[in-house]
Short mmCIF file of N, CA and C in Angstrom, two decimals:
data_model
loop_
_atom_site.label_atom_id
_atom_site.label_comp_id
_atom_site.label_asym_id
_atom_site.label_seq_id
_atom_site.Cartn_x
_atom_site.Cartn_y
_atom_site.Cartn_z
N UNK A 1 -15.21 7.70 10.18
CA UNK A 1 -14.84 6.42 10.74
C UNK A 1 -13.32 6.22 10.59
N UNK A 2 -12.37 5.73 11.43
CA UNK A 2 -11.41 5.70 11.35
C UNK A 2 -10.90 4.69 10.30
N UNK A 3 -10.02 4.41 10.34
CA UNK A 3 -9.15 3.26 9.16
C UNK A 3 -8.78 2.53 9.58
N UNK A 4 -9.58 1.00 9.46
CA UNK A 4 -9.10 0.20 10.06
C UNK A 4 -8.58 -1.25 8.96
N UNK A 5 -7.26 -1.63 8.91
CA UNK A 5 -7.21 -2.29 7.91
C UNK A 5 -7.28 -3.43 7.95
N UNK A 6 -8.07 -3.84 8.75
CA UNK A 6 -8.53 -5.39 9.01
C UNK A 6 -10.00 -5.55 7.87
N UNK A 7 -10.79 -4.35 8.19
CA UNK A 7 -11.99 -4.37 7.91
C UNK A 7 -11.10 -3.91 6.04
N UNK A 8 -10.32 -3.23 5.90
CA UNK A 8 -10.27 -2.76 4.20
C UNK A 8 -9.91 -4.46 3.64
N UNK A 9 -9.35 -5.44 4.06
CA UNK A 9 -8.54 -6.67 3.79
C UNK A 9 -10.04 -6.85 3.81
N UNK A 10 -10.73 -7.55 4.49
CA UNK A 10 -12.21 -8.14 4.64
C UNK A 10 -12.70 -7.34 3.43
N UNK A 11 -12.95 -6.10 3.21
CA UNK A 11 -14.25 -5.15 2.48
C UNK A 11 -13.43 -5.20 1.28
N UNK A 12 -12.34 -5.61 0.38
CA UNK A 12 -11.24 -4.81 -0.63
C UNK A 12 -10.77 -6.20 -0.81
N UNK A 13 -10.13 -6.53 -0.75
CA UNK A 13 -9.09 -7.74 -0.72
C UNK A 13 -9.37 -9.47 -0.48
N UNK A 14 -10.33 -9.54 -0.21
CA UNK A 14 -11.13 -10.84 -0.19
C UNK A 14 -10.21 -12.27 -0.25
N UNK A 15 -9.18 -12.23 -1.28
CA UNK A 15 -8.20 -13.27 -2.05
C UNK A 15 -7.30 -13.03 -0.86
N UNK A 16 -6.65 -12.15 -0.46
CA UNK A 16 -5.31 -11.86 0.26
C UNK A 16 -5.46 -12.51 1.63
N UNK A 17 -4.86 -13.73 1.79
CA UNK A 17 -4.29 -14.36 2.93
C UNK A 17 -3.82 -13.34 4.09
N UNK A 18 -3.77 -13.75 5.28
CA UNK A 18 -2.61 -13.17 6.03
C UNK A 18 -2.54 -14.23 6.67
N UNK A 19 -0.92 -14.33 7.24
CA UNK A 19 -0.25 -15.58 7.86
C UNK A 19 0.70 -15.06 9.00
N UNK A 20 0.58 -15.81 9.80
CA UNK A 20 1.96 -15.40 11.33
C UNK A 20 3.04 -16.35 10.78
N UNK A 21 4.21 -15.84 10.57
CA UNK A 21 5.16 -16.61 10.76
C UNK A 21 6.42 -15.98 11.01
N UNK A 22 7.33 -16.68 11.87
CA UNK A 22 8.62 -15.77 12.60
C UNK A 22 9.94 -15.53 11.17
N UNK A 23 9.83 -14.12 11.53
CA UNK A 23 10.97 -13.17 10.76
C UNK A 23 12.32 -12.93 11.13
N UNK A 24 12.87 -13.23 10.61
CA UNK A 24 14.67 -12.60 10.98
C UNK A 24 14.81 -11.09 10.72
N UNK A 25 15.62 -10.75 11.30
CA UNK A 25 16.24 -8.97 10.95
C UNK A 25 14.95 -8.37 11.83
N UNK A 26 14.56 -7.08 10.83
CA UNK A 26 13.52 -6.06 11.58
C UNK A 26 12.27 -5.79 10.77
N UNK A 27 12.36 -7.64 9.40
CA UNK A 27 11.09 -7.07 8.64
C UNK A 27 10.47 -7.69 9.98
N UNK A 28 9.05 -6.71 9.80
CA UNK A 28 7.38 -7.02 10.73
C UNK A 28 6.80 -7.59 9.25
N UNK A 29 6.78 -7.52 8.55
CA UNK A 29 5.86 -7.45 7.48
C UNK A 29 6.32 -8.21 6.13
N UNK A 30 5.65 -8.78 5.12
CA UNK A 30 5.59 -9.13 3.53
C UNK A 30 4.53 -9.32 2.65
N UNK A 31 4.65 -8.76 1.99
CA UNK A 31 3.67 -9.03 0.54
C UNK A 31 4.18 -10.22 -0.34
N UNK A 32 3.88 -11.57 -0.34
CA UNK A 32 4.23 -12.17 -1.13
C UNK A 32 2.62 -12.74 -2.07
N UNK A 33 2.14 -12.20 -2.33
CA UNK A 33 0.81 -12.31 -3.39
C UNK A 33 0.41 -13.56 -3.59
N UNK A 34 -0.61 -14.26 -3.23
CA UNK A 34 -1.41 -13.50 -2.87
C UNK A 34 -1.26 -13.51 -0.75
N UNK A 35 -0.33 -13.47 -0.36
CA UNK A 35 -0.09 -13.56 1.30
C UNK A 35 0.52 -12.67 1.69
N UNK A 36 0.02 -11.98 3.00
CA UNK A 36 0.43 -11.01 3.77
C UNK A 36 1.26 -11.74 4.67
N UNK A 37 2.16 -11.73 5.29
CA UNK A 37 3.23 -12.39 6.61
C UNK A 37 3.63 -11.44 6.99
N UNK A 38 2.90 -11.46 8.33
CA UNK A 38 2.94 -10.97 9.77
C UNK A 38 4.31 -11.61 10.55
N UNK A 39 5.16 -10.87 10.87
CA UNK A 39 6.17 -11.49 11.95
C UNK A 39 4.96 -11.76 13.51
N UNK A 40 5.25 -13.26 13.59
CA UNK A 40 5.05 -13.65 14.90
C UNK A 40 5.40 -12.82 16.34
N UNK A 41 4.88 -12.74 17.13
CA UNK A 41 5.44 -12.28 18.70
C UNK A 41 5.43 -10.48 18.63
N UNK A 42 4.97 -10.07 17.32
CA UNK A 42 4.88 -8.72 17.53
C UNK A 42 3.19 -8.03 17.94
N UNK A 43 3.82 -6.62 18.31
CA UNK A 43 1.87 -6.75 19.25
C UNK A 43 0.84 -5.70 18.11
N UNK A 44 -0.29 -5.89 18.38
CA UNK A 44 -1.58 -5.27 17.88
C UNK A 44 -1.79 -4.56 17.29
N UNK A 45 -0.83 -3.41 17.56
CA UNK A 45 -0.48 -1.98 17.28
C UNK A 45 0.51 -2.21 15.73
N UNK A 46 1.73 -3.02 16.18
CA UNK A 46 2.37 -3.49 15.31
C UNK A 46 2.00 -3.89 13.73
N UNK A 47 1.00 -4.84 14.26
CA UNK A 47 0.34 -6.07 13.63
C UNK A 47 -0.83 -5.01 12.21
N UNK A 48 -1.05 -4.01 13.03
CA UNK A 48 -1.88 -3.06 11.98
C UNK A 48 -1.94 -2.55 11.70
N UNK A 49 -0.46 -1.79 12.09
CA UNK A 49 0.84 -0.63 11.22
C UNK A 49 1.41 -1.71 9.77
N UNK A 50 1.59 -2.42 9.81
CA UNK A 50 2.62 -3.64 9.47
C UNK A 50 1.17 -3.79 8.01
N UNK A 51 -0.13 -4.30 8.64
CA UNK A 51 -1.15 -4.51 7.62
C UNK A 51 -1.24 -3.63 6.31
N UNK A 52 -1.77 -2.20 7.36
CA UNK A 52 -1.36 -1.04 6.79
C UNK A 52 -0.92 -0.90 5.68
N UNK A 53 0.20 -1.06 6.15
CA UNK A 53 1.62 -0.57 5.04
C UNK A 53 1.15 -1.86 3.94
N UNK A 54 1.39 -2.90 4.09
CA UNK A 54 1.04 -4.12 2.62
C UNK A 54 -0.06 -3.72 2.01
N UNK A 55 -1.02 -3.59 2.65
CA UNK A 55 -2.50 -3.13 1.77
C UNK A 55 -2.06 -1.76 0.98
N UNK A 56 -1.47 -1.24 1.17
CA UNK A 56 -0.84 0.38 0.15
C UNK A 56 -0.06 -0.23 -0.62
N UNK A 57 0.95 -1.45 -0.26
CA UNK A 57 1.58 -1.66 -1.56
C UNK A 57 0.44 -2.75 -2.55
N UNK A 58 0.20 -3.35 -2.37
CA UNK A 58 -1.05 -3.80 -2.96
C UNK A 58 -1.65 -2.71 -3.62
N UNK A 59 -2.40 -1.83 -3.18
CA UNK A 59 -3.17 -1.13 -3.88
C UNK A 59 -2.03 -0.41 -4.68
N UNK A 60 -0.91 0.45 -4.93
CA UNK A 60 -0.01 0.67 -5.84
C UNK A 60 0.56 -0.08 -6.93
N UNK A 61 -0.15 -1.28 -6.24
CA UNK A 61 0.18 -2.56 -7.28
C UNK A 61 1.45 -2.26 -8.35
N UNK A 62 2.83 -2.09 -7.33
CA UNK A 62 4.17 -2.49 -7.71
C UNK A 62 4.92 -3.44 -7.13
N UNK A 63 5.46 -3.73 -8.24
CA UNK A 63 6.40 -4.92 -8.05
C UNK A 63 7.68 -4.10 -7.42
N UNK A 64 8.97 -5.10 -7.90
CA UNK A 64 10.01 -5.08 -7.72
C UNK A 64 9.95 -3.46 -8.13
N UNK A 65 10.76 -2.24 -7.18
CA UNK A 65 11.11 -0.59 -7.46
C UNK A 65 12.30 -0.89 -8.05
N UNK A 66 13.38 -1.99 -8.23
CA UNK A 66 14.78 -2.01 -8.14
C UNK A 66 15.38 -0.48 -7.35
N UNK A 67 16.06 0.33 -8.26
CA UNK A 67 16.50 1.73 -7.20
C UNK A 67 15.89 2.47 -6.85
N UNK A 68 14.39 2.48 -6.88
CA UNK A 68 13.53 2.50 -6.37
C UNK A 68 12.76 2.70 -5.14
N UNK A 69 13.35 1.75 -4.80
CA UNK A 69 12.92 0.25 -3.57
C UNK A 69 12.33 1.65 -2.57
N UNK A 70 13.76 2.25 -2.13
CA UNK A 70 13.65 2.65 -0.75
C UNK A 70 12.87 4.31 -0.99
N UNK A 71 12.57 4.67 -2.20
CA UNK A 71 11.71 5.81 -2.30
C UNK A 71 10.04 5.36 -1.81
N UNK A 72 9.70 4.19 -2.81
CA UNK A 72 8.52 3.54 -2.42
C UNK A 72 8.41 3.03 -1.10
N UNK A 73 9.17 2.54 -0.53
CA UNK A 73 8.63 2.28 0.75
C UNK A 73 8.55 3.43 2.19
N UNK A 74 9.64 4.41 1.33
CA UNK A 74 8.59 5.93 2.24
C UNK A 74 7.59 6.20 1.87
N UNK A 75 7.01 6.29 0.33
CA UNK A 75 5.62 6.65 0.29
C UNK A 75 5.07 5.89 0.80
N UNK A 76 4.84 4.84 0.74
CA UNK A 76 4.03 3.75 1.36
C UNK A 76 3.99 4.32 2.86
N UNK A 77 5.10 4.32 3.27
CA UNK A 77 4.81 4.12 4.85
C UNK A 77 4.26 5.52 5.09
N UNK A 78 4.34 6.36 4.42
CA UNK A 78 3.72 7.85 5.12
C UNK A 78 2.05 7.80 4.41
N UNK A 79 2.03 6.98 3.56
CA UNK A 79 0.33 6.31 2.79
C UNK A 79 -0.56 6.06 4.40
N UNK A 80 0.14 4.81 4.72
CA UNK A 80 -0.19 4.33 5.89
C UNK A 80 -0.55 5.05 6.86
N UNK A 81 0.80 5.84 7.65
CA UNK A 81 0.67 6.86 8.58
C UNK A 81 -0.67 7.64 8.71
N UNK A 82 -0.68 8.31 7.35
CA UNK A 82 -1.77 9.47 7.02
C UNK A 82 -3.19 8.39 7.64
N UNK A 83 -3.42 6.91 6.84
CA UNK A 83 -4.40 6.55 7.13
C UNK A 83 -4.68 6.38 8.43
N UNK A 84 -3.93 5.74 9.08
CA UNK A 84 -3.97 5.21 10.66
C UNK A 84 -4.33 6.09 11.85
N UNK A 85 -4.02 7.48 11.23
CA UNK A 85 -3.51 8.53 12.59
C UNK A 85 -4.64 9.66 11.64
N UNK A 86 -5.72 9.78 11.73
CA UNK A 86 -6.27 10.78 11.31
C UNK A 86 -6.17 11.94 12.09
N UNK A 87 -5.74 13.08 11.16
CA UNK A 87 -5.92 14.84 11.61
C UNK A 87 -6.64 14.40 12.87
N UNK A 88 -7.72 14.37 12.81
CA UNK A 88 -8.56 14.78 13.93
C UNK A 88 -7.77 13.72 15.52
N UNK A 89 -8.09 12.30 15.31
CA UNK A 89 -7.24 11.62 16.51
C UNK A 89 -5.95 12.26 16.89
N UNK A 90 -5.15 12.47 15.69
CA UNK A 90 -4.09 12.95 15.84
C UNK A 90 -4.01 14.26 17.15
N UNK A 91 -5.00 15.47 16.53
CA UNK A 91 -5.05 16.63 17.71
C UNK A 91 -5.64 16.25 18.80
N UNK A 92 -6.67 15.16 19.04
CA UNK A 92 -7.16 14.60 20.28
C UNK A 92 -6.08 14.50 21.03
N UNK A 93 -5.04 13.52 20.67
CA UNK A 93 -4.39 12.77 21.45
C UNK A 93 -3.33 14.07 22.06
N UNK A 94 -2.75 14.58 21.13
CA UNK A 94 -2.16 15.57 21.50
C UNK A 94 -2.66 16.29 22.82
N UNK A 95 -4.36 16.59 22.46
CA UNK A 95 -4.88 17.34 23.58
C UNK A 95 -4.60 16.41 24.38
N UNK A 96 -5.23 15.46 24.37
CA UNK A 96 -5.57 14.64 25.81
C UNK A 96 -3.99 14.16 26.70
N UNK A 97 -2.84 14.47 25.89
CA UNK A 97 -1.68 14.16 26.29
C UNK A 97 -1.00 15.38 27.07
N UNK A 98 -1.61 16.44 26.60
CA UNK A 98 -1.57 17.64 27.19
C UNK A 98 -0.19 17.88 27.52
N UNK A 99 0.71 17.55 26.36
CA UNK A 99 2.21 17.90 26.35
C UNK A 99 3.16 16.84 27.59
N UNK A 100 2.27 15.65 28.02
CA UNK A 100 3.22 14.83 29.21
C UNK A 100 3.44 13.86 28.08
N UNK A 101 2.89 13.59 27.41
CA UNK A 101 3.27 12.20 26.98
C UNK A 101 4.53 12.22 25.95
N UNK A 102 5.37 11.12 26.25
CA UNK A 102 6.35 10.36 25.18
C UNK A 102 6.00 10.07 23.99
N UNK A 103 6.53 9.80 22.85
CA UNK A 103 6.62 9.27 21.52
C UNK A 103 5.89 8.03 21.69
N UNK A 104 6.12 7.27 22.50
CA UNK A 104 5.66 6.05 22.77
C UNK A 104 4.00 6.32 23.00
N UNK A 105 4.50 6.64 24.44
CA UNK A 105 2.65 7.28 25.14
C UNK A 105 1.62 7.89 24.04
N UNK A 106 2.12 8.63 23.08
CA UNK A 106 0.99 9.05 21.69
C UNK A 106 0.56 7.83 21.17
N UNK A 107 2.16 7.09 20.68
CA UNK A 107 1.87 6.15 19.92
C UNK A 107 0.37 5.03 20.69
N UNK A 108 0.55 4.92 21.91
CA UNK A 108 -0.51 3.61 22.44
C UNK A 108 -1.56 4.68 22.33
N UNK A 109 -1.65 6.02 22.68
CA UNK A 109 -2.96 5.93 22.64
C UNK A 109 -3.84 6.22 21.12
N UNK A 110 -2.78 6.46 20.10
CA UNK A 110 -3.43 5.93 18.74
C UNK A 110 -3.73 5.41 18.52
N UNK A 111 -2.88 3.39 18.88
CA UNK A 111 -3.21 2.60 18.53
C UNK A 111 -1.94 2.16 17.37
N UNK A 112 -1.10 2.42 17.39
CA UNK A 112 0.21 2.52 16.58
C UNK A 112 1.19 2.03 17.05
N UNK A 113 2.13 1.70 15.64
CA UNK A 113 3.65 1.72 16.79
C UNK A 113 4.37 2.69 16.74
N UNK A 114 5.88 2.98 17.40
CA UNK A 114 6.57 4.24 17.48
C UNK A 114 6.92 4.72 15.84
N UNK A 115 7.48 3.63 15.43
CA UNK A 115 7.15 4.28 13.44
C UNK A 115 6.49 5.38 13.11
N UNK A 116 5.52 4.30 13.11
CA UNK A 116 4.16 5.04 12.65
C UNK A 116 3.69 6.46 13.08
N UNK A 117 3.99 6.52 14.08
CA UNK A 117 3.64 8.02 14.53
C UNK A 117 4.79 8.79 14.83
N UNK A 118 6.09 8.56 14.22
CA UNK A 118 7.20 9.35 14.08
C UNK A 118 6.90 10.00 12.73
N UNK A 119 6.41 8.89 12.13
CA UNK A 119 6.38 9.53 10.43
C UNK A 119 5.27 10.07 10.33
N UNK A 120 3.81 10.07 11.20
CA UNK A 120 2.88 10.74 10.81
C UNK A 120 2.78 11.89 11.18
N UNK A 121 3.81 12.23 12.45
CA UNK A 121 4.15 13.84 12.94
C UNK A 121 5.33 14.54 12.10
N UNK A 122 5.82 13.68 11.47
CA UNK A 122 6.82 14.27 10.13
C UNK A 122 6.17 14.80 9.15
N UNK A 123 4.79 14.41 8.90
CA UNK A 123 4.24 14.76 7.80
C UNK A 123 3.25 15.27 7.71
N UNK A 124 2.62 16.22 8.97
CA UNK A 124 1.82 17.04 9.31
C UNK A 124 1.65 17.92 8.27
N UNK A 125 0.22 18.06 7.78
CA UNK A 125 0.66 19.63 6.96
C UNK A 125 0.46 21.19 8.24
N UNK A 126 0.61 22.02 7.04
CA UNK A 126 0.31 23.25 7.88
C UNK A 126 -0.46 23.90 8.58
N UNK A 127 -1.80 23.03 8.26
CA UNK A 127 -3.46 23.16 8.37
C UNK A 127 -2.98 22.25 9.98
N UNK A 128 -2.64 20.85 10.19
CA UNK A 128 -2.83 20.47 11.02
C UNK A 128 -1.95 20.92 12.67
N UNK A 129 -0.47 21.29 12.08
CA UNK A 129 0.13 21.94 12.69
C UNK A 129 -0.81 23.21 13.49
N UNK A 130 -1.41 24.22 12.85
CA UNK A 130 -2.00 25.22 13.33
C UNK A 130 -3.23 24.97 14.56
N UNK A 131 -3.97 23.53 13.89
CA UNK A 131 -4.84 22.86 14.82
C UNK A 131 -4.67 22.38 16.25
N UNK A 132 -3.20 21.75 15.89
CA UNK A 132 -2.21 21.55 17.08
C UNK A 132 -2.05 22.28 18.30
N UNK A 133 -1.02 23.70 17.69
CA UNK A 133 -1.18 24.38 18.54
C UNK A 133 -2.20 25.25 19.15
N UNK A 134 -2.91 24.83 18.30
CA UNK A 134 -4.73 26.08 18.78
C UNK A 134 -4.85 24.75 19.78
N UNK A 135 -5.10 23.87 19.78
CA UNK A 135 -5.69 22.80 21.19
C UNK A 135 -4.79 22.83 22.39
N UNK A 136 -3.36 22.97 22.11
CA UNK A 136 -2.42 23.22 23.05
C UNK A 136 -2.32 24.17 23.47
N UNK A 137 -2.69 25.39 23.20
CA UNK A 137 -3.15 26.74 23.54
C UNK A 137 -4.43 26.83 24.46
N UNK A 138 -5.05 26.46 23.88
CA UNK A 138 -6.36 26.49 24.43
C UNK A 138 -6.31 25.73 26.21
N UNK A 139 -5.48 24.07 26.14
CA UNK A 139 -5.25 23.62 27.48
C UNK A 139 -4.30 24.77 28.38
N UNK A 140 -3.71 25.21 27.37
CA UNK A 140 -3.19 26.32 29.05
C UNK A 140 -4.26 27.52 29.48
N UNK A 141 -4.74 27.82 28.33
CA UNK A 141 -5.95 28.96 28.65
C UNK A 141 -6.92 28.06 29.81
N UNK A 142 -7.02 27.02 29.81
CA UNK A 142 -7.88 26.42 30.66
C UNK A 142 -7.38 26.03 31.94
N UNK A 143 -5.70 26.32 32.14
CA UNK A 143 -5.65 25.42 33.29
C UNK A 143 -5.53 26.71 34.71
#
């Protein structure tokens, strides 16, 4: 079953609020405990990349990293990635994109935003890489 973090907040998290309210700069997202804040006007995809990522810091249950900061919020965000974009969707889409699609074009048909699936093709292992090209192989053997 895929990962959906609406249903982990519902099934896990019970206490944890989430709230829309409009953000300055380029946060989408906050953990302020017990409330999740969602930037307003951003879309679906966004909205559950953005979830994602808070429910991992939650479950790491850290505070303040001080110099830190910006190590943890790559793990986090590649936490996320891994969950959102499973191996398997991951080579689907690939197939079914059959080498036309954009960064973008993967991203919608994951269900993601461009982030999210920049960093989850950054962090492919070697196992999935190989899977990759065996499906992309295979569409030219077929065409």
């Amino acid at each position: 079953m895929a990962y959906d973090p609406w249903r982990d907040l519902r099934d896990n998290w019970p206490g944890i609020r989430v709230v829309a309210e409009p953000m300055s700069g380029r946060l989408l997202g906050e953990l302020r405990y017990p409330v999740i804040a969602l930037r307003t006007g951003t879309s679906a995809a966004q909205q559950r990349c953005t979830l994602a990522h808070e429910l991992v810091h939650l479950e790491r249950g850290l505070g303040e990293c001080g110099p830190w900061a910006a190590r943890e919020e790559r793990l986090v965000h590649r936490e996320a990635a891994r969950r959102l974009v499973a191996a398997d969707a991951l080579v689907d889409a690939i197939r079914e994109a059959s080498g036309t699609a954009d960064l973008a074009g993967l991203a919608r048909r994951l269900d993601v935003d461009c982030e999210t699936i920049r960093t989850r093709l950054q962090i492919v292992s070697r196992t999935e890489v190989a899977r990759i090209r065996a499906a992309l192989r295979a569409l030219r053997c077929a065409a």
